[in-house]
């Protein structure tokens, strides 16, 4: 298979796999290189259900976004968005509310460059290049797009991104600073890879992730819960991805833990300071 991206931003090393492009490949996207596909295939050989896990994560995100839209949220900040080509947030929101605004954030320059191309004709969506480890910068730049107003409820989406922050960078402090920007009525959505209930091959796949610029750190349910701080976690709590408000009971099999990640949604209540 030949590489499918025609325009590569200057300075991007396409000889090294990118987590965003590997993720795009798992989701069935077209924005990836041979080096990304080779790593993805190696990982899938060790963890045959990984592509399903990626798709389960995207399905969780779509369900969460639809719930937030039903609650009246009309602005979304999607951090670690990757390349928004398959089941992306602005398509989900606009199917319900064409005026809803979305700002995508990613650290990968390839993901950002191609996101800009995808969003060129979408007035209610934008993309910025930034690092989750700099939440104040992200929020300032999101406001500068004119699409996010932190004086009103906003949904911050951290779908499969916080596990790329190593413990040495203090992810709990990063999340605390991010939550501080959110007005009452805002929501935080998190999905995060876990070692709980996982077989040895999942840990082996984690070691392969070290070959990208963003190694995965697996964490416990308690670690994920702490990322929500004093926000109120909505039902059904922090659960394995398929268990979070499935569209149908038949969408959940006997082993939802096999997807290797937790998902949860939490709200900042008006009573909080």
mmCIF file of C-alpha atoms in Angstrom:
data_model
loop_
_atom_site.group_PDB
_atom_site.id
_atom_site.type_symbol
_atom_site.label_atom_id
_atom_site.label_comp_id
_atom_site.label_asym_id
_atom_site.label_seq_id
_atom_site.Cartn_x
_atom_site.Cartn_y
_atom_site.Cartn_z
ATOM 1 C CA UNK A 1 0.000 0.000 0.000
ATOM 2 C CA UNK A 2 1.337 3.452 -0.867
ATOM 3 C CA UNK A 3 1.310 6.335 1.551
ATOM 4 C CA UNK A 4 -1.895 8.324 1.391
ATOM 5 C CA UNK A 5 -0.867 11.773 2.656
ATOM 6 C CA UNK A 6 0.257 14.103 -0.095
ATOM 7 C CA UNK A 7 1.325 17.112 1.996
ATOM 8 C CA UNK A 8 3.730 16.613 4.886
ATOM 9 C CA UNK A 9 4.481 19.643 7.071
ATOM 10 C CA UNK A 10 8.125 20.708 7.114
ATOM 11 C CA UNK A 11 10.122 19.145 9.891
ATOM 12 C CA UNK A 12 7.870 16.113 10.361
ATOM 13 C CA UNK A 13 9.831 12.851 10.481
ATOM 14 C CA UNK A 14 7.707 10.328 8.610
ATOM 15 C CA UNK A 15 10.248 7.578 9.286
ATOM 16 C CA UNK A 16 8.997 7.439 12.900
ATOM 17 C CA UNK A 17 5.454 6.269 13.686
ATOM 18 C CA UNK A 18 2.986 8.808 15.036
ATOM 19 C CA UNK A 19 0.436 7.877 17.701
ATOM 20 C CA UNK A 20 -2.220 10.012 15.977
ATOM 21 C CA UNK A 21 -1.664 8.298 12.635
ATOM 22 C CA UNK A 22 -1.568 4.828 14.201
ATOM 23 C CA UNK A 23 -4.889 5.672 15.841
ATOM 24 C CA UNK A 24 -6.277 6.888 12.516
ATOM 25 C CA UNK A 25 -5.286 3.562 10.950
ATOM 26 C CA UNK A 26 -6.999 1.584 13.714
ATOM 27 C CA UNK A 27 -10.176 3.580 13.079
ATOM 28 C CA UNK A 28 -10.071 2.866 9.354
ATOM 29 C CA UNK A 29 -8.905 6.339 8.351
ATOM 30 C CA UNK A 30 -6.744 7.216 5.354
ATOM 31 C CA UNK A 31 -4.349 9.662 7.025
ATOM 32 C CA UNK A 32 -1.412 7.405 7.903
ATOM 33 C CA UNK A 33 1.941 6.253 6.561
ATOM 34 C CA UNK A 34 3.444 2.817 5.995
ATOM 35 C CA UNK A 35 5.572 3.184 9.134
ATOM 36 C CA UNK A 36 2.396 3.774 11.159
ATOM 37 C CA UNK A 37 0.624 0.808 9.591
ATOM 38 C CA UNK A 38 3.585 -1.473 10.290
ATOM 39 C CA UNK A 39 3.595 -0.569 13.984
ATOM 40 C CA UNK A 40 -0.189 -0.901 14.150
ATOM 41 C CA UNK A 41 -0.004 -4.374 12.629
ATOM 42 C CA UNK A 42 2.692 -5.405 15.128
ATOM 43 C CA UNK A 43 0.569 -4.194 18.014
ATOM 44 C CA UNK A 44 -2.529 -5.921 16.651
ATOM 45 C CA UNK A 45 -0.602 -9.184 16.276
ATOM 46 C CA UNK A 46 0.040 -9.081 20.021
ATOM 47 C CA UNK A 47 -3.398 -7.727 20.983
ATOM 48 C CA UNK A 48 -5.936 -8.884 18.376
ATOM 49 C CA UNK A 49 -8.753 -6.868 19.948
ATOM 50 C CA UNK A 50 -6.921 -3.532 19.879
ATOM 51 C CA UNK A 51 -8.635 -2.197 16.764
ATOM 52 C CA UNK A 52 -11.945 -3.058 18.424
ATOM 53 C CA UNK A 53 -10.768 -1.190 21.506
ATOM 54 C CA UNK A 54 -10.036 1.916 19.453
ATOM 55 C CA UNK A 55 -13.449 1.731 17.836
ATOM 56 C CA UNK A 56 -15.066 1.160 21.241
ATOM 57 C CA UNK A 57 -13.356 4.304 22.463
ATOM 58 C CA UNK A 58 -14.698 6.311 19.549
ATOM 59 C CA UNK A 59 -18.181 4.858 20.082
ATOM 60 C CA UNK A 60 -18.011 5.847 23.771
ATOM 61 C CA UNK A 61 -17.074 9.387 22.734
ATOM 62 C CA UNK A 62 -20.012 9.612 20.334
ATOM 63 C CA UNK A 63 -22.441 8.407 23.016
ATOM 64 C CA UNK A 64 -21.051 10.893 25.517
ATOM 65 C CA UNK A 65 -21.309 13.778 23.060
ATOM 66 C CA UNK A 66 -24.926 12.917 22.276
ATOM 67 C CA UNK A 67 -25.716 12.872 26.013
ATOM 68 C CA UNK A 68 -24.110 16.279 26.462
ATOM 69 C CA UNK A 69 -26.032 17.717 23.527
ATOM 70 C CA UNK A 70 -29.255 16.434 25.110
ATOM 71 C CA UNK A 71 -28.267 18.306 28.277
ATOM 72 C CA UNK A 72 -27.940 21.544 26.301
ATOM 73 C CA UNK A 73 -24.167 21.754 25.896
ATOM 74 C CA UNK A 74 -23.324 23.448 22.615
ATOM 75 C CA UNK A 75 -19.543 23.939 22.729
ATOM 76 C CA UNK A 76 -16.910 21.227 22.778
ATOM 77 C CA UNK A 77 -13.153 21.280 23.338
ATOM 78 C CA UNK A 78 -11.696 18.005 22.045
ATOM 79 C CA UNK A 79 -8.115 17.649 23.340
ATOM 80 C CA UNK A 80 -6.004 14.937 21.748
ATOM 81 C CA UNK A 81 -8.412 14.747 18.844
ATOM 82 C CA UNK A 82 -6.037 13.213 16.335
ATOM 83 C CA UNK A 83 -7.245 13.442 12.750
ATOM 84 C CA UNK A 84 -11.039 14.019 12.761
ATOM 85 C CA UNK A 85 -11.992 11.817 9.854
ATOM 86 C CA UNK A 86 -13.922 8.852 11.275
ATOM 87 C CA UNK A 87 -16.901 9.514 13.577
ATOM 88 C CA UNK A 88 -15.598 12.965 14.414
ATOM 89 C CA UNK A 89 -17.130 15.235 17.038
ATOM 90 C CA UNK A 90 -18.317 18.064 14.792
ATOM 91 C CA UNK A 91 -20.314 15.662 12.614
ATOM 92 C CA UNK A 92 -21.968 14.169 15.710
ATOM 93 C CA UNK A 93 -22.795 17.591 17.146
ATOM 94 C CA UNK A 94 -24.017 19.100 13.891
ATOM 95 C CA UNK A 95 -26.402 16.209 13.304
ATOM 96 C CA UNK A 96 -28.194 17.405 16.453
ATOM 97 C CA UNK A 97 -27.313 21.107 16.655
ATOM 98 C CA UNK A 98 -25.825 22.715 13.523
ATOM 99 C CA UNK A 99 -24.793 25.764 15.575
ATOM 100 C CA UNK A 100 -22.711 23.790 18.105
ATOM 101 C CA UNK A 101 -19.032 24.718 18.071
ATOM 102 C CA UNK A 102 -16.023 22.419 18.282
ATOM 103 C CA UNK A 103 -12.350 23.185 18.801
ATOM 104 C CA UNK A 104 -9.981 20.307 18.201
ATOM 105 C CA UNK A 105 -6.575 20.233 19.886
ATOM 106 C CA UNK A 106 -3.659 17.958 19.062
ATOM 107 C CA UNK A 107 0.097 17.999 19.561
ATOM 108 C CA UNK A 108 0.901 16.157 16.321
ATOM 109 C CA UNK A 109 1.644 18.621 13.473
ATOM 110 C CA UNK A 110 0.502 16.100 10.856
ATOM 111 C CA UNK A 111 -2.825 15.629 12.655
ATOM 112 C CA UNK A 112 -3.271 19.396 12.904
ATOM 113 C CA UNK A 113 -2.290 20.107 9.304
ATOM 114 C CA UNK A 114 -4.756 17.620 7.895
ATOM 115 C CA UNK A 115 -7.427 18.664 10.363
ATOM 116 C CA UNK A 116 -7.160 22.195 8.995
ATOM 117 C CA UNK A 117 -7.746 20.851 5.502
ATOM 118 C CA UNK A 118 -10.762 18.838 6.637
ATOM 119 C CA UNK A 119 -12.235 21.801 8.515
ATOM 120 C CA UNK A 120 -11.495 24.474 5.918
ATOM 121 C CA UNK A 121 -15.174 24.888 5.041
ATOM 122 C CA UNK A 122 -16.601 24.261 8.527
ATOM 123 C CA UNK A 123 -17.248 27.639 10.145
ATOM 124 C CA UNK A 124 -18.240 26.170 13.509
ATOM 125 C CA UNK A 125 -15.095 24.082 14.020
ATOM 126 C CA UNK A 126 -11.389 24.843 14.279
ATOM 127 C CA UNK A 127 -8.151 23.124 15.245
ATOM 128 C CA UNK A 128 -5.159 24.300 17.263
ATOM 129 C CA UNK A 129 -1.798 22.663 17.847
ATOM 130 C CA UNK A 130 -1.075 22.449 21.563
ATOM 131 C CA UNK A 131 0.037 20.112 24.332
ATOM 132 C CA UNK A 132 -2.324 18.811 27.041
ATOM 133 C CA UNK A 133 0.489 19.513 29.499
ATOM 134 C CA UNK A 134 -0.185 23.236 28.936
ATOM 135 C CA UNK A 135 -3.908 23.512 29.783
ATOM 136 C CA UNK A 136 -3.874 27.288 30.310
ATOM 137 C CA UNK A 137 -2.407 27.826 26.844
ATOM 138 C CA UNK A 138 -5.003 25.492 25.343
ATOM 139 C CA UNK A 139 -7.864 27.370 26.966
ATOM 140 C CA UNK A 140 -6.520 30.782 25.957
ATOM 141 C CA UNK A 141 -6.067 29.701 22.366
ATOM 142 C CA UNK A 142 -9.486 28.031 22.288
ATOM 143 C CA UNK A 143 -11.072 31.320 23.330
ATOM 144 C CA UNK A 144 -9.064 33.124 20.642
ATOM 145 C CA UNK A 145 -10.786 31.043 17.947
ATOM 146 C CA UNK A 146 -14.064 32.718 18.880
ATOM 147 C CA UNK A 147 -15.742 29.326 19.200
ATOM 148 C CA UNK A 148 -15.339 28.672 22.944
ATOM 149 C CA UNK A 149 -16.664 30.798 25.813
ATOM 150 C CA UNK A 150 -15.597 29.509 29.223
ATOM 151 C CA UNK A 151 -18.174 31.759 30.855
ATOM 152 C CA UNK A 152 -20.795 29.228 29.707
ATOM 153 C CA UNK A 153 -20.939 25.433 30.040
ATOM 154 C CA UNK A 154 -18.435 23.662 27.816
ATOM 155 C CA UNK A 155 -17.618 20.002 27.366
ATOM 156 C CA UNK A 156 -13.941 19.108 27.508
ATOM 157 C CA UNK A 157 -13.241 15.779 25.825
ATOM 158 C CA UNK A 158 -10.149 13.779 26.791
ATOM 159 C CA UNK A 159 -10.785 10.615 24.817
ATOM 160 C CA UNK A 160 -7.751 8.356 24.912
ATOM 161 C CA UNK A 161 -5.241 11.127 25.545
ATOM 162 C CA UNK A 162 -4.528 11.417 29.288
ATOM 163 C CA UNK A 163 -2.769 8.053 29.248
ATOM 164 C CA UNK A 164 -0.093 9.679 27.073
ATOM 165 C CA UNK A 165 0.902 11.899 30.015
ATOM 166 C CA UNK A 166 3.550 10.128 32.135
ATOM 167 C CA UNK A 167 3.372 10.217 35.901
ATOM 168 C CA UNK A 168 6.504 12.376 35.918
ATOM 169 C CA UNK A 169 4.488 15.198 34.310
ATOM 170 C CA UNK A 170 1.854 15.063 37.088
ATOM 171 C CA UNK A 171 -1.336 14.433 35.099
ATOM 172 C CA UNK A 172 -3.499 15.095 38.169
ATOM 173 C CA UNK A 173 -2.176 18.655 38.435
ATOM 174 C CA UNK A 174 -2.674 19.160 34.694
ATOM 175 C CA UNK A 175 -6.300 18.054 35.030
ATOM 176 C CA UNK A 176 -6.809 20.289 38.071
ATOM 177 C CA UNK A 177 -5.644 23.319 36.093
ATOM 178 C CA UNK A 178 -7.867 22.355 33.168
ATOM 179 C CA UNK A 179 -10.947 21.902 35.383
ATOM 180 C CA UNK A 180 -10.357 25.351 36.912
ATOM 181 C CA UNK A 181 -11.329 26.963 33.581
ATOM 182 C CA UNK A 182 -14.750 25.327 33.448
ATOM 183 C CA UNK A 183 -17.955 27.110 34.430
ATOM 184 C CA UNK A 184 -20.735 25.404 36.413
ATOM 185 C CA UNK A 185 -22.717 23.109 34.144
ATOM 186 C CA UNK A 186 -19.585 22.125 32.226
ATOM 187 C CA UNK A 187 -18.599 18.510 31.665
ATOM 188 C CA UNK A 188 -15.377 16.538 31.504
ATOM 189 C CA UNK A 189 -15.249 13.335 29.445
ATOM 190 C CA UNK A 190 -12.350 10.917 29.941
ATOM 191 C CA UNK A 191 -11.462 7.548 28.473
ATOM 192 C CA UNK A 192 -8.196 6.033 29.666
ATOM 193 C CA UNK A 193 -6.281 2.790 29.148
ATOM 194 C CA UNK A 194 -5.990 0.555 32.204
ATOM 195 C CA UNK A 195 -4.000 -2.400 33.469
ATOM 196 C CA UNK A 196 -6.883 -3.600 35.628
ATOM 197 C CA UNK A 197 -8.438 -6.880 34.473
ATOM 198 C CA UNK A 198 -5.958 -7.065 31.600
ATOM 199 C CA UNK A 199 -3.876 -10.017 30.298
ATOM 200 C CA UNK A 200 -0.097 -9.927 29.881
ATOM 201 C CA UNK A 201 -0.278 -9.108 26.148
ATOM 202 C CA UNK A 202 -1.810 -5.720 26.921
ATOM 203 C CA UNK A 203 1.267 -4.839 28.956
ATOM 204 C CA UNK A 204 3.445 -6.000 26.071
ATOM 205 C CA UNK A 205 1.561 -3.707 23.694
ATOM 206 C CA UNK A 206 2.184 -0.849 26.102
ATOM 207 C CA UNK A 207 5.912 -1.456 25.734
ATOM 208 C CA UNK A 208 5.539 -1.206 21.946
ATOM 209 C CA UNK A 209 3.919 2.195 22.396
ATOM 210 C CA UNK A 210 7.300 3.456 23.627
ATOM 211 C CA UNK A 211 8.418 3.398 19.982
ATOM 212 C CA UNK A 212 6.180 6.402 19.281
ATOM 213 C CA UNK A 213 6.699 9.902 20.654
ATOM 214 C CA UNK A 214 3.910 9.284 23.142
ATOM 215 C CA UNK A 215 4.225 6.226 25.333
ATOM 216 C CA UNK A 216 1.053 4.991 27.039
ATOM 217 C CA UNK A 217 0.812 4.855 30.836
ATOM 218 C CA UNK A 218 -1.822 2.396 32.029
ATOM 219 C CA UNK A 219 -3.709 3.490 35.159
ATOM 220 C CA UNK A 220 -6.297 2.211 37.625
ATOM 221 C CA UNK A 221 -9.955 3.129 37.961
ATOM 222 C CA UNK A 222 -9.023 5.112 41.097
ATOM 223 C CA UNK A 223 -6.431 7.079 39.116
ATOM 224 C CA UNK A 224 -9.028 7.940 36.465
ATOM 225 C CA UNK A 225 -11.571 8.903 39.123
ATOM 226 C CA UNK A 226 -9.061 11.333 40.619
ATOM 227 C CA UNK A 227 -8.808 13.119 37.266
ATOM 228 C CA UNK A 228 -12.410 14.273 37.679
ATOM 229 C CA UNK A 229 -11.557 16.006 40.959
ATOM 230 C CA UNK A 230 -14.650 17.306 42.729
ATOM 231 C CA UNK A 231 -16.842 17.093 39.643
ATOM 232 C CA UNK A 232 -19.921 14.865 39.928
ATOM 233 C CA UNK A 233 -19.514 11.650 37.953
ATOM 234 C CA UNK A 234 -22.759 10.835 36.133
ATOM 235 C CA UNK A 235 -24.267 7.382 35.864
ATOM 236 C CA UNK A 236 -23.151 4.683 35.277
ATOM 237 C CA UNK A 237 -19.858 5.921 36.725
ATOM 238 C CA UNK A 238 -16.357 5.051 35.561
ATOM 239 C CA UNK A 239 -16.759 1.756 33.734
ATOM 240 C CA UNK A 240 -15.284 -0.318 30.938
ATOM 241 C CA UNK A 241 -16.088 1.437 27.669
ATOM 242 C CA UNK A 242 -18.975 -0.731 26.364
ATOM 243 C CA UNK A 243 -20.785 -0.415 29.715
ATOM 244 C CA UNK A 244 -21.118 3.372 29.477
ATOM 245 C CA UNK A 245 -24.725 3.951 28.324
ATOM 246 C CA UNK A 246 -24.704 1.430 25.452
ATOM 247 C CA UNK A 247 -27.132 2.138 22.629
ATOM 248 C CA UNK A 248 -28.458 -1.400 23.042
ATOM 249 C CA UNK A 249 -27.935 -4.174 25.613
ATOM 250 C CA UNK A 250 -26.746 -6.357 22.756
ATOM 251 C CA UNK A 251 -23.776 -4.011 22.299
ATOM 252 C CA UNK A 252 -22.228 -5.408 25.509
ATOM 253 C CA UNK A 253 -20.790 -8.916 25.549
ATOM 254 C CA UNK A 254 -19.744 -11.031 28.525
ATOM 255 C CA UNK A 255 -16.260 -9.519 28.680
ATOM 256 C CA UNK A 256 -16.414 -5.716 28.410
ATOM 257 C CA UNK A 257 -13.078 -5.546 30.230
ATOM 258 C CA UNK A 258 -11.325 -6.919 27.148
ATOM 259 C CA UNK A 259 -11.312 -3.436 25.624
ATOM 260 C CA UNK A 260 -8.736 -2.374 28.207
ATOM 261 C CA UNK A 261 -10.024 1.087 29.034
ATOM 262 C CA UNK A 262 -12.348 2.952 31.364
ATOM 263 C CA UNK A 263 -14.713 5.733 30.378
ATOM 264 C CA UNK A 264 -16.568 8.290 32.432
ATOM 265 C CA UNK A 265 -18.310 11.661 32.304
ATOM 266 C CA UNK A 266 -18.473 14.203 35.124
ATOM 267 C CA UNK A 267 -20.216 17.558 35.604
ATOM 268 C CA UNK A 268 -19.175 20.665 37.456
ATOM 269 C CA UNK A 269 -22.158 21.479 39.643
ATOM 270 C CA UNK A 270 -23.269 25.047 40.322
ATOM 271 C CA UNK A 271 -22.628 24.538 44.052
ATOM 272 C CA UNK A 272 -18.894 24.117 43.496
ATOM 273 C CA UNK A 273 -16.607 27.087 43.930
#
